[in-house]
Coordinates of N, CA and C in Angstrom, one line a residue:
M47 N -4.7 -22.5 11.0 CA -4.0 -21.5 10.3 C -3.5 -20.4 11.3
P48 N -2.2 -20.1 11.3 CA -1.8 -19.1 12.3 C -2.3 -17.7 12.0
P49 N -2.5 -16.9 13.1 CA -3.0 -15.5 12.8 C -2.0 -14.7 12.0
L50 N -2.5 -13.7 11.3 CA -1.6 -12.8 10.5 C -0.6 -12.1 11.4
A51 N 0.6 -12.0 10.9 CA 1.7 -11.4 11.7 C 1.5 -9.9 11.8
K52 N 1.8 -9.4 13.0 CA 1.7 -7.9 13.2 C 3.0 -7.3 12.6
A53 N 3.0 -6.0 12.4 CA 4.1 -5.3 11.7 C 5.4 -5.7 12.3
P54 N 5.7 -5.5 13.6 CA 7.0 -5.9 14.0 C 7.4 -7.3 13.8
T55 N 6.4 -8.2 14.0 CA 6.6 -9.6 13.7 C 7.0 -9.8 12.2
A56 N 6.3 -9.2 11.4 CA 6.5 -9.3 9.9 C 7.9 -8.8 9.6
R57 N 8.4 -7.7 10.3 CA 9.8 -7.3 10.0 C 10.8 -8.3 10.5
R58 N 10.6 -8.9 11.6 CA 11.5 -9.9 12.1 C 11.5 -11.1 11.1
L59 N 10.3 -11.6 10.7 CA 10.2 -12.7 9.8 C 10.9 -12.4 8.5
F60 N 10.7 -11.2 8.0 CA 11.3 -10.8 6.7 C 12.8 -10.7 6.8
N61 N 13.3 -10.2 7.9 CA 14.8 -10.1 8.2 C 15.4 -11.5 8.3
D62 N 14.7 -12.4 8.9 CA 15.2 -13.8 9.1 C 15.1 -14.5 7.7
A63 N 14.1 -14.3 6.9 CA 13.9 -15.0 5.7 C 15.0 -14.5 4.7
T64 N 15.3 -13.3 4.7 CA 16.3 -12.7 3.8 C 17.7 -12.7 4.3
Q65 N 17.9 -13.2 5.6 CA 19.1 -13.2 6.3 C 19.8 -11.8 6.3
G66 N 19.0 -10.8 6.4 CA 19.5 -9.4 6.5 C 19.9 -8.8 5.2
R67 N 19.7 -9.5 4.1 CA 20.2 -9.0 2.8 C 19.3 -8.0 2.1
S68 N 18.0 -8.0 2.6 CA 17.0 -7.1 2.0 C 16.4 -6.2 3.1
Q69 N 15.8 -5.1 2.7 CA 15.2 -4.2 3.6 C 13.7 -4.1 3.3
L70 N 12.8 -4.2 4.3 CA 11.4 -4.1 4.1 C 11.1 -2.6 4.0
V71 N 10.5 -2.2 2.9 CA 10.2 -0.8 2.6 C 8.8 -0.6 3.0
A72 N 8.5 -0.2 4.2 CA 7.2 0.1 4.7 C 7.2 1.2 5.8
P73 N 6.5 2.2 5.6 CA 6.5 3.3 6.6 C 5.9 2.8 7.9
L74 N 6.4 3.3 9.0 CA 5.9 3.0 10.3 C 4.7 4.0 10.6
I75 N 3.8 3.5 11.4 CA 2.7 4.4 11.8 C 3.1 5.2 13.0
N76 N 2.9 6.5 12.9 CA 3.3 7.4 14.0 C 2.2 7.4 15.0
H77 N 2.4 6.9 16.2 CA 1.4 6.9 17.3 C 1.6 8.0 18.3
D78 N 2.6 8.9 18.0 CA 2.9 10.0 19.0 C 1.7 11.0 19.1
K79 N 0.9 11.1 18.1 CA -0.2 12.1 18.2 C -1.4 11.5 19.0
N80 N -1.4 10.2 19.4 CA -2.5 9.6 20.1 C -2.5 10.1 21.6
T81 N -1.4 10.5 22.1 CA -1.3 10.8 23.5 C -0.2 11.9 23.7
A82 N -0.4 12.7 24.8 CA 0.6 13.7 25.1 C 1.7 13.1 26.1
L83 N 1.4 11.9 26.6 CA 2.3 11.2 27.6 C 3.5 10.7 26.9
F84 N 4.6 10.4 27.7 CA 5.8 9.8 27.1 C 5.5 8.5 26.5
R85 N 6.0 8.2 25.3 CA 5.8 6.9 24.6 C 6.9 5.9 25.1
P86 N 6.7 4.6 24.9 CA 7.7 3.7 25.2 C 9.1 3.9 24.6
Q87 N 9.1 4.5 23.4 CA 10.3 4.7 22.7 C 11.2 5.8 23.4
Q88 N 10.6 6.6 24.3 CA 11.3 7.6 25.0 C 12.0 7.0 26.2
F89 N 11.7 5.8 26.6 CA 12.3 5.1 27.7 C 13.5 4.3 27.2
K90 N 14.6 4.3 27.9 CA 15.8 3.7 27.5 C 15.9 2.3 28.1
L91 N 16.1 1.3 27.3 CA 16.2 -0.1 27.8 C 17.7 -0.4 27.9
S92 N 18.1 -1.0 29.0 CA 19.5 -1.4 29.2 C 19.9 -2.4 28.1
P93 N 21.2 -2.5 27.8 CA 21.7 -3.5 26.8 C 21.3 -4.9 27.1
D94 N 21.2 -5.3 28.4 CA 20.8 -6.6 28.8 C 19.3 -6.8 28.8
G95 N 18.6 -5.7 28.7 CA 17.1 -5.8 28.6 C 16.4 -6.0 30.0
L96 N 17.2 -5.8 31.1 CA 16.6 -6.0 32.4 C 16.2 -4.8 33.1
T97 N 16.6 -3.6 32.7 CA 16.3 -2.3 33.3 C 15.8 -1.3 32.3
L98 N 14.8 -0.6 32.7 CA 14.2 0.5 31.9 C 14.4 1.8 32.6
T99 N 14.9 2.8 31.9 CA 15.1 4.1 32.4 C 14.2 5.1 31.8
C100 N 13.5 5.9 32.7 CA 12.6 6.9 32.2 C 13.3 8.2 31.7
P101 N 12.6 9.1 31.0 CA 13.3 10.3 30.5 C 13.9 11.2 31.6
N102 N 13.5 11.0 32.9 CA 14.1 11.8 34.0 C 15.3 11.1 34.6
G103 N 15.6 9.8 34.1 CA 16.7 9.1 34.6 C 16.4 8.1 35.7
V104 N 15.2 7.9 36.1 CA 14.8 6.9 37.1 C 14.7 5.6 36.4
S105 N 15.3 4.5 37.1 CA 15.3 3.2 36.5 C 14.4 2.2 37.3
S106 N 13.9 1.3 36.5 CA 13.1 0.2 37.2 C 13.5 -1.1 36.5
S107 N 13.6 -2.1 37.4 CA 13.9 -3.5 36.9 C 12.7 -4.4 37.2
I108 N 11.6 -3.8 37.6 CA 10.4 -4.6 37.9 C 9.7 -4.8 36.6
A109 N 9.7 -6.0 36.1 CA 9.0 -6.3 34.8 C 8.3 -7.6 34.8
Y110 N 7.2 -7.7 34.1 CA 6.3 -8.8 34.0 C 6.1 -9.1 32.6
P111 N 5.9 -10.4 32.2 CA 5.5 -10.7 30.9 C 4.1 -10.1 30.6
S112 N 4.0 -9.6 29.4 CA 2.7 -9.0 29.0 C 1.7 -10.0 28.7
Q113 N 0.4 -9.8 29.1 CA -0.7 -10.7 28.8 C -1.3 -10.4 27.5
S114 N -1.0 -9.3 26.9 CA -1.7 -8.9 25.7 C -0.8 -8.8 24.4
G115 N 0.5 -8.9 24.6 CA 1.4 -8.8 23.4 C 2.7 -9.5 23.7
D116 N 3.5 -9.5 22.7 CA 4.9 -10.1 22.8 C 5.8 -9.1 23.4
G117 N 6.1 -9.2 24.7 CA 6.9 -8.2 25.3 C 6.8 -8.3 26.8
R118 N 7.3 -7.2 27.5 CA 7.2 -7.1 28.9 C 6.7 -5.8 29.3
V119 N 6.1 -5.8 30.5 CA 5.6 -4.5 31.1 C 6.5 -4.1 32.3
F120 N 7.1 -3.0 32.2 CA 7.9 -2.5 33.3 C 7.1 -1.5 34.1
R121 N 7.3 -1.6 35.4 CA 6.5 -0.7 36.3 C 7.4 0.2 37.1
F122 N 6.9 1.5 37.2 CA 7.5 2.5 38.0 C 6.5 2.9 39.1
S123 N 6.9 2.7 40.3 CA 5.9 3.0 41.4 C 5.8 4.5 41.6
A124 N 4.8 4.9 42.3 CA 4.6 6.3 42.7 C 5.7 6.8 43.6
A125 N 6.3 6.0 44.4 CA 7.3 6.4 45.3 C 8.6 6.8 44.5
Q126 N 8.8 6.1 43.4 CA 9.9 6.5 42.5 C 9.7 7.8 41.8
C127 N 8.5 8.2 41.6 CA 8.2 9.3 40.7 C 7.6 10.5 41.4
L128 N 7.4 10.5 42.7 CA 6.7 11.6 43.4 C 7.3 12.9 43.2
A129 N 8.6 13.1 43.3 CA 9.2 14.4 43.2 C 9.7 14.7 41.7
C130 N 9.2 13.9 40.8 CA 9.6 14.1 39.4 C 9.0 15.3 38.8
P131 N 9.8 16.2 38.1 CA 9.3 17.3 37.4 C 8.5 17.0 36.1
L132 N 8.6 15.8 35.7 CA 8.0 15.3 34.4 C 6.7 14.5 34.7
W133 N 6.2 14.6 35.9 CA 5.0 13.8 36.3 C 3.8 14.0 35.3
Q134 N 3.5 15.3 34.9 CA 2.4 15.6 34.1 C 2.6 15.0 32.7
Q135 N 3.8 14.9 32.2 CA 4.1 14.3 30.9 C 4.2 12.8 30.9
C136 N 4.3 12.2 32.1 CA 4.5 10.8 32.1 C 3.3 10.0 32.6
R137 N 2.5 10.7 33.4 CA 1.3 9.9 34.0 C 0.0 10.6 33.6
D138 N -1.0 9.8 33.6 CA -2.3 10.3 33.4 C -2.7 11.4 34.4
P139 N -3.2 12.6 33.9 CA -3.6 13.6 34.9 C -4.7 13.2 35.9
K140 N -5.5 12.2 35.5 CA -6.6 11.8 36.4 C -6.1 10.8 37.5
Q141 N -4.8 10.4 37.3 CA -4.3 9.4 38.2 C -3.7 10.2 39.5
P142 N -4.2 9.8 40.7 CA -3.7 10.5 41.8 C -2.3 10.1 42.2
P143 N -1.5 11.1 42.7 CA -0.1 10.7 43.1 C -0.1 10.1 44.5
D144 N -0.7 8.9 44.6 CA -0.7 8.2 45.9 C 0.2 7.0 45.8
S145 N 0.3 6.2 46.8 CA 1.3 5.1 46.9 C 0.8 3.9 46.0
N146 N -0.4 3.9 45.6 CA -0.9 2.8 44.8 C -0.8 3.0 43.3
S147 N -0.6 4.2 42.9 CA -0.5 4.5 41.5 C 0.9 4.0 40.9
K148 N 0.8 3.5 39.7 CA 2.1 3.1 39.1 C 2.0 3.4 37.6
R149 N 3.2 3.7 37.0 CA 3.3 3.9 35.6 C 3.8 2.6 35.0
Q150 N 3.1 2.1 34.0 CA 3.4 0.8 33.3 C 3.9 1.2 31.9
V151 N 5.0 0.6 31.5 CA 5.5 0.8 30.1 C 5.7 -0.5 29.4
F152 N 5.0 -0.7 28.3 CA 5.1 -2.0 27.5 C 6.3 -1.8 26.6
I153 N 7.2 -2.8 26.7 CA 8.4 -2.9 25.9 C 8.3 -4.2 25.0
S154 N 8.2 -4.0 23.7 CA 8.0 -5.1 22.8 C 9.2 -5.9 22.6
D155 N 9.0 -7.2 22.4 CA 10.2 -8.1 22.1 C 10.8 -7.7 20.7
Y156 N 10.1 -6.9 19.9 CA 10.5 -6.5 18.6 C 11.1 -5.1 18.5
R157 N 11.4 -4.6 19.7 CA 11.9 -3.2 19.7 C 13.1 -3.0 18.9
P158 N 14.1 -3.9 18.8 CA 15.3 -3.6 17.9 C 14.9 -3.5 16.5
E159 N 14.0 -4.3 16.0 CA 13.5 -4.2 14.6 C 12.8 -2.9 14.3
V160 N 11.9 -2.5 15.3 CA 11.2 -1.3 15.1 C 12.1 -0.1 15.1
E161 N 13.1 -0.1 16.0 CA 14.1 1.0 16.0 C 14.9 1.1 14.8
A162 N 15.3 -0.1 14.2 CA 16.1 -0.1 13.0 C 15.2 0.4 11.8
A163 N 13.9 0.1 11.8 CA 13.0 0.6 10.8 C 12.8 2.1 10.9
R164 N 12.7 2.5 12.2 CA 12.6 4.0 12.4 C 13.7 4.8 11.8
L165 N 15.0 4.3 12.1 CA 16.2 4.9 11.6 C 16.2 4.9 10.0
Y166 N 15.8 3.7 9.5 CA 15.8 3.6 8.0 C 14.7 4.5 7.4
N167 N 13.6 4.7 8.1 CA 12.5 5.5 7.5 C 12.9 7.0 7.5
L168 N 13.9 7.4 8.3 CA 14.4 8.8 8.3 C 15.5 9.0 7.2
S169 N 16.0 7.9 6.6 CA 17.1 8.1 5.7 C 16.6 8.4 4.3
D170 N 17.6 8.9 3.5 CA 17.3 9.2 2.1 C 17.1 7.9 1.3
D171 N 17.8 6.8 1.7 CA 17.6 5.5 1.0 C 16.1 5.1 1.1
F172 N 15.5 5.3 2.2 CA 14.1 4.9 2.3 C 13.2 5.7 1.3
K173 N 13.5 7.0 1.2 CA 12.7 7.9 0.3 C 12.9 7.4 -1.1
A174 N 14.1 7.0 -1.5 CA 14.3 6.6 -2.8 C 13.7 5.2 -3.1
D175 N 13.8 4.3 -2.1 CA 13.2 3.0 -2.2 C 11.6 3.1 -2.3
L176 N 11.1 4.0 -1.5 CA 9.6 4.1 -1.5 C 9.1 4.6 -2.8
K177 N 9.9 5.4 -3.6 CA 9.5 5.8 -4.9 C 9.4 4.6 -5.9
L178 N 10.2 3.6 -5.6 CA 10.2 2.4 -6.5 C 9.2 1.3 -6.1
R179 N 8.7 1.5 -4.9 CA 7.8 0.4 -4.4 C 6.6 0.1 -5.2
F180 N 6.0 1.1 -5.8 CA 4.8 0.9 -6.6 C 5.0 -0.1 -7.7
R181 N 6.2 -0.1 -8.3 CA 6.5 -1.0 -9.4 C 6.4 -2.5 -8.9
V182 N 6.9 -2.7 -7.8 CA 6.9 -4.1 -7.2 C 5.5 -4.5 -6.8
E183 N 4.7 -3.5 -6.2 CA 3.4 -3.8 -5.8 C 2.5 -4.1 -7.0
Q184 N 2.7 -3.5 -8.2 CA 2.0 -3.8 -9.4 C 2.2 -5.2 -9.8
I185 N 3.4 -5.7 -9.7 CA 3.7 -7.1 -10.1 C 3.1 -8.0 -9.1
I186 N 3.1 -7.8 -7.8 CA 2.5 -8.7 -6.8 C 1.0 -8.7 -7.0
A187 N 0.4 -7.5 -7.3 CA -1.0 -7.5 -7.5 C -1.4 -8.3 -8.7
H188 N -0.7 -8.2 -9.8 CA -0.9 -8.9 -11.0 C -0.8 -10.4 -10.7
Q189 N 0.2 -10.8 -10.0 CA 0.4 -12.2 -9.6 C -0.8 -12.8 -8.9
T190 N -1.2 -12.0 -7.9 CA -2.3 -12.5 -7.0 C -3.7 -12.5 -7.7
R191 N -3.9 -11.5 -8.5 CA -5.2 -11.3 -9.2 C -5.4 -12.2 -10.4
Y192 N -4.4 -12.3 -11.2 CA -4.6 -12.9 -12.6 C -3.8 -14.2 -12.8
N193 N -2.8 -14.4 -12.0 CA -1.9 -15.6 -12.3 C -2.0 -16.7 -11.2
G194 N -2.9 -16.7 -10.4 CA -3.1 -17.7 -9.4 C -2.1 -17.7 -8.2
G195 N -1.5 -16.6 -7.9 CA -0.6 -16.5 -6.9 C -1.1 -16.3 -5.5
R196 N -2.4 -16.2 -5.4 CA -3.0 -15.8 -4.0 C -3.1 -17.1 -3.1
V197 N -3.4 -18.2 -3.7 CA -3.6 -19.4 -2.9 C -2.7 -20.5 -3.4
A198 N -2.0 -21.2 -2.4 CA -1.2 -22.3 -2.7 C -2.1 -23.5 -3.0
R199 N -1.9 -24.1 -4.2 CA -2.8 -25.2 -4.6 C -2.2 -26.6 -4.2
F200 N -1.0 -26.6 -3.7 CA -0.3 -27.8 -3.3 C 0.1 -27.8 -1.9
I201 N 0.6 -28.9 -1.4 CA 1.1 -29.0 0.0 C 2.6 -29.3 -0.1
G202 N 3.4 -28.5 0.7 CA 4.8 -28.7 0.7 C 5.5 -27.5 0.1
L203 N 6.7 -27.2 0.6 CA 7.4 -26.0 0.2 C 7.9 -26.1 -1.3
A204 N 8.4 -27.3 -1.7 CA 8.9 -27.5 -3.0 C 7.8 -27.3 -4.1
K205 N 6.6 -27.8 -3.8 CA 5.5 -27.7 -4.8 C 5.0 -26.2 -4.8
C206 N 4.9 -25.6 -3.6 CA 4.5 -24.2 -3.6 C 5.5 -23.3 -4.2
D207 N 6.8 -23.6 -4.1 CA 7.8 -22.8 -4.7 C 7.7 -23.0 -6.3
F208 N 7.4 -24.2 -6.7 CA 7.2 -24.4 -8.1 C 6.0 -23.6 -8.7
Q209 N 4.9 -23.6 -7.9 CA 3.7 -22.9 -8.3 C 4.1 -21.4 -8.4
A210 N 4.8 -20.8 -7.4 CA 5.1 -19.4 -7.5 C 6.0 -19.1 -8.7
K211 N 6.9 -20.0 -9.0 CA 7.8 -19.8 -10.2 C 7.0 -19.9 -11.5
M212 N 6.0 -20.8 -11.5 CA 5.2 -20.9 -12.7 C 4.3 -19.7 -12.9
C213 N 3.8 -19.1 -11.8 CA 3.0 -17.9 -11.8 C 3.9 -16.7 -12.4
A214 N 5.1 -16.7 -11.9 CA 6.1 -15.6 -12.4 C 6.4 -15.8 -13.9
M215 N 6.5 -17.1 -14.3 CA 6.8 -17.4 -15.7 C 5.6 -17.0 -16.6
A216 N 4.4 -17.2 -16.1 CA 3.2 -16.8 -16.8 C 3.2 -15.3 -17.0
L217 N 3.5 -14.6 -15.9 CA 3.6 -13.1 -16.0 C 4.6 -12.6 -17.0
N218 N 5.8 -13.3 -17.0 CA 6.8 -12.9 -17.9 C 6.4 -13.2 -19.4
L219 N 5.7 -14.3 -19.6 CA 5.3 -14.7 -20.9 C 4.2 -13.7 -21.4
K220 N 3.4 -13.2 -20.5 CA 2.4 -12.2 -20.9 C 3.1 -10.9 -21.3
A221 N 4.1 -10.5 -20.5 CA 4.8 -9.3 -20.8 C 5.6 -9.4 -22.1
W222 N 6.2 -10.6 -22.3 CA 6.9 -10.8 -23.6 C 6.0 -10.8 -24.8
M223 N 4.8 -11.4 -24.7 CA 3.8 -11.4 -25.8 C 3.3 -10.0 -26.1
K224 N 3.2 -9.2 -25.0 CA 2.7 -7.9 -25.2 C 3.8 -7.0 -25.9
L225 N 5.0 -7.2 -25.6 CA 6.1 -6.5 -26.2 C 6.3 -7.0 -27.7
E226 N 6.2 -8.3 -27.9 CA 6.4 -8.9 -29.2 C 5.4 -8.6 -30.2
F227 N 4.1 -8.6 -29.8 CA 3.0 -8.4 -30.7 C 2.2 -7.2 -30.5
S228 N 2.8 -6.2 -29.9 CA 2.0 -4.9 -29.7 C 1.9 -4.2 -31.0
P229 N 0.9 -3.3 -31.2 CA 0.8 -2.6 -32.4 C 1.9 -1.6 -32.8
Q230 N 2.7 -1.2 -31.8 CA 3.8 -0.3 -32.0 C 5.0 -1.0 -32.7
T231 N 5.2 -2.3 -32.5 CA 6.2 -3.0 -33.2 C 5.7 -3.7 -34.4
P232 N 6.5 -3.8 -35.5 CA 6.0 -4.5 -36.7 C 5.8 -6.0 -36.4
A233 N 4.8 -6.6 -36.9 CA 4.6 -8.0 -36.6 C 5.6 -8.8 -37.3
K234 N 6.1 -9.8 -36.7 CA 7.1 -10.7 -37.2 C 6.4 -11.9 -37.9
I235 N 7.0 -12.4 -38.9 CA 6.4 -13.5 -39.6 C 7.0 -14.8 -39.1
L236 N 6.2 -15.6 -38.5 CA 6.7 -16.9 -38.0 C 7.0 -17.9 -39.1
A237 N 8.1 -18.5 -39.1 CA 8.5 -19.4 -40.2 C 8.0 -20.8 -39.8

């Protein structure tokens, strides 16, 4: 079984599955409070993705595949940054300004999706969609808890799709029965 998708991966999968026709309504976690140093979002990536530019305008094209995540690690050497007025905001204060020190910046492969989500999270559309989200979550919770929608009981997309549709039909029947035979409406006589 594959590991659970991380948030950016989930955004890419959702966008691919809906072919860009739907928007994932989920707030992003703000990591800015975790450190006073510049965050990767404050570094500008070139359109071709080969060069990263720091907030002071210094560029680096030295990049290596990350060993811990989907993305690349760009390196800025101390020689590039020695006279920088933003040294304290960019590098760890415990790090000495010698020739061996380097600033590493992780740039995720999912940066475009995260940036699009960040812009969407600042919009009024996001605020309106977030107010409606609880209704959808109630339906999903009901499907998974009471209608057997948590686990696929069959193998194959067609059979799993059929199971999901039958779970939805069971939910709709329950809602219809509740509306049809609730105490507020007069009982109908079945012929």
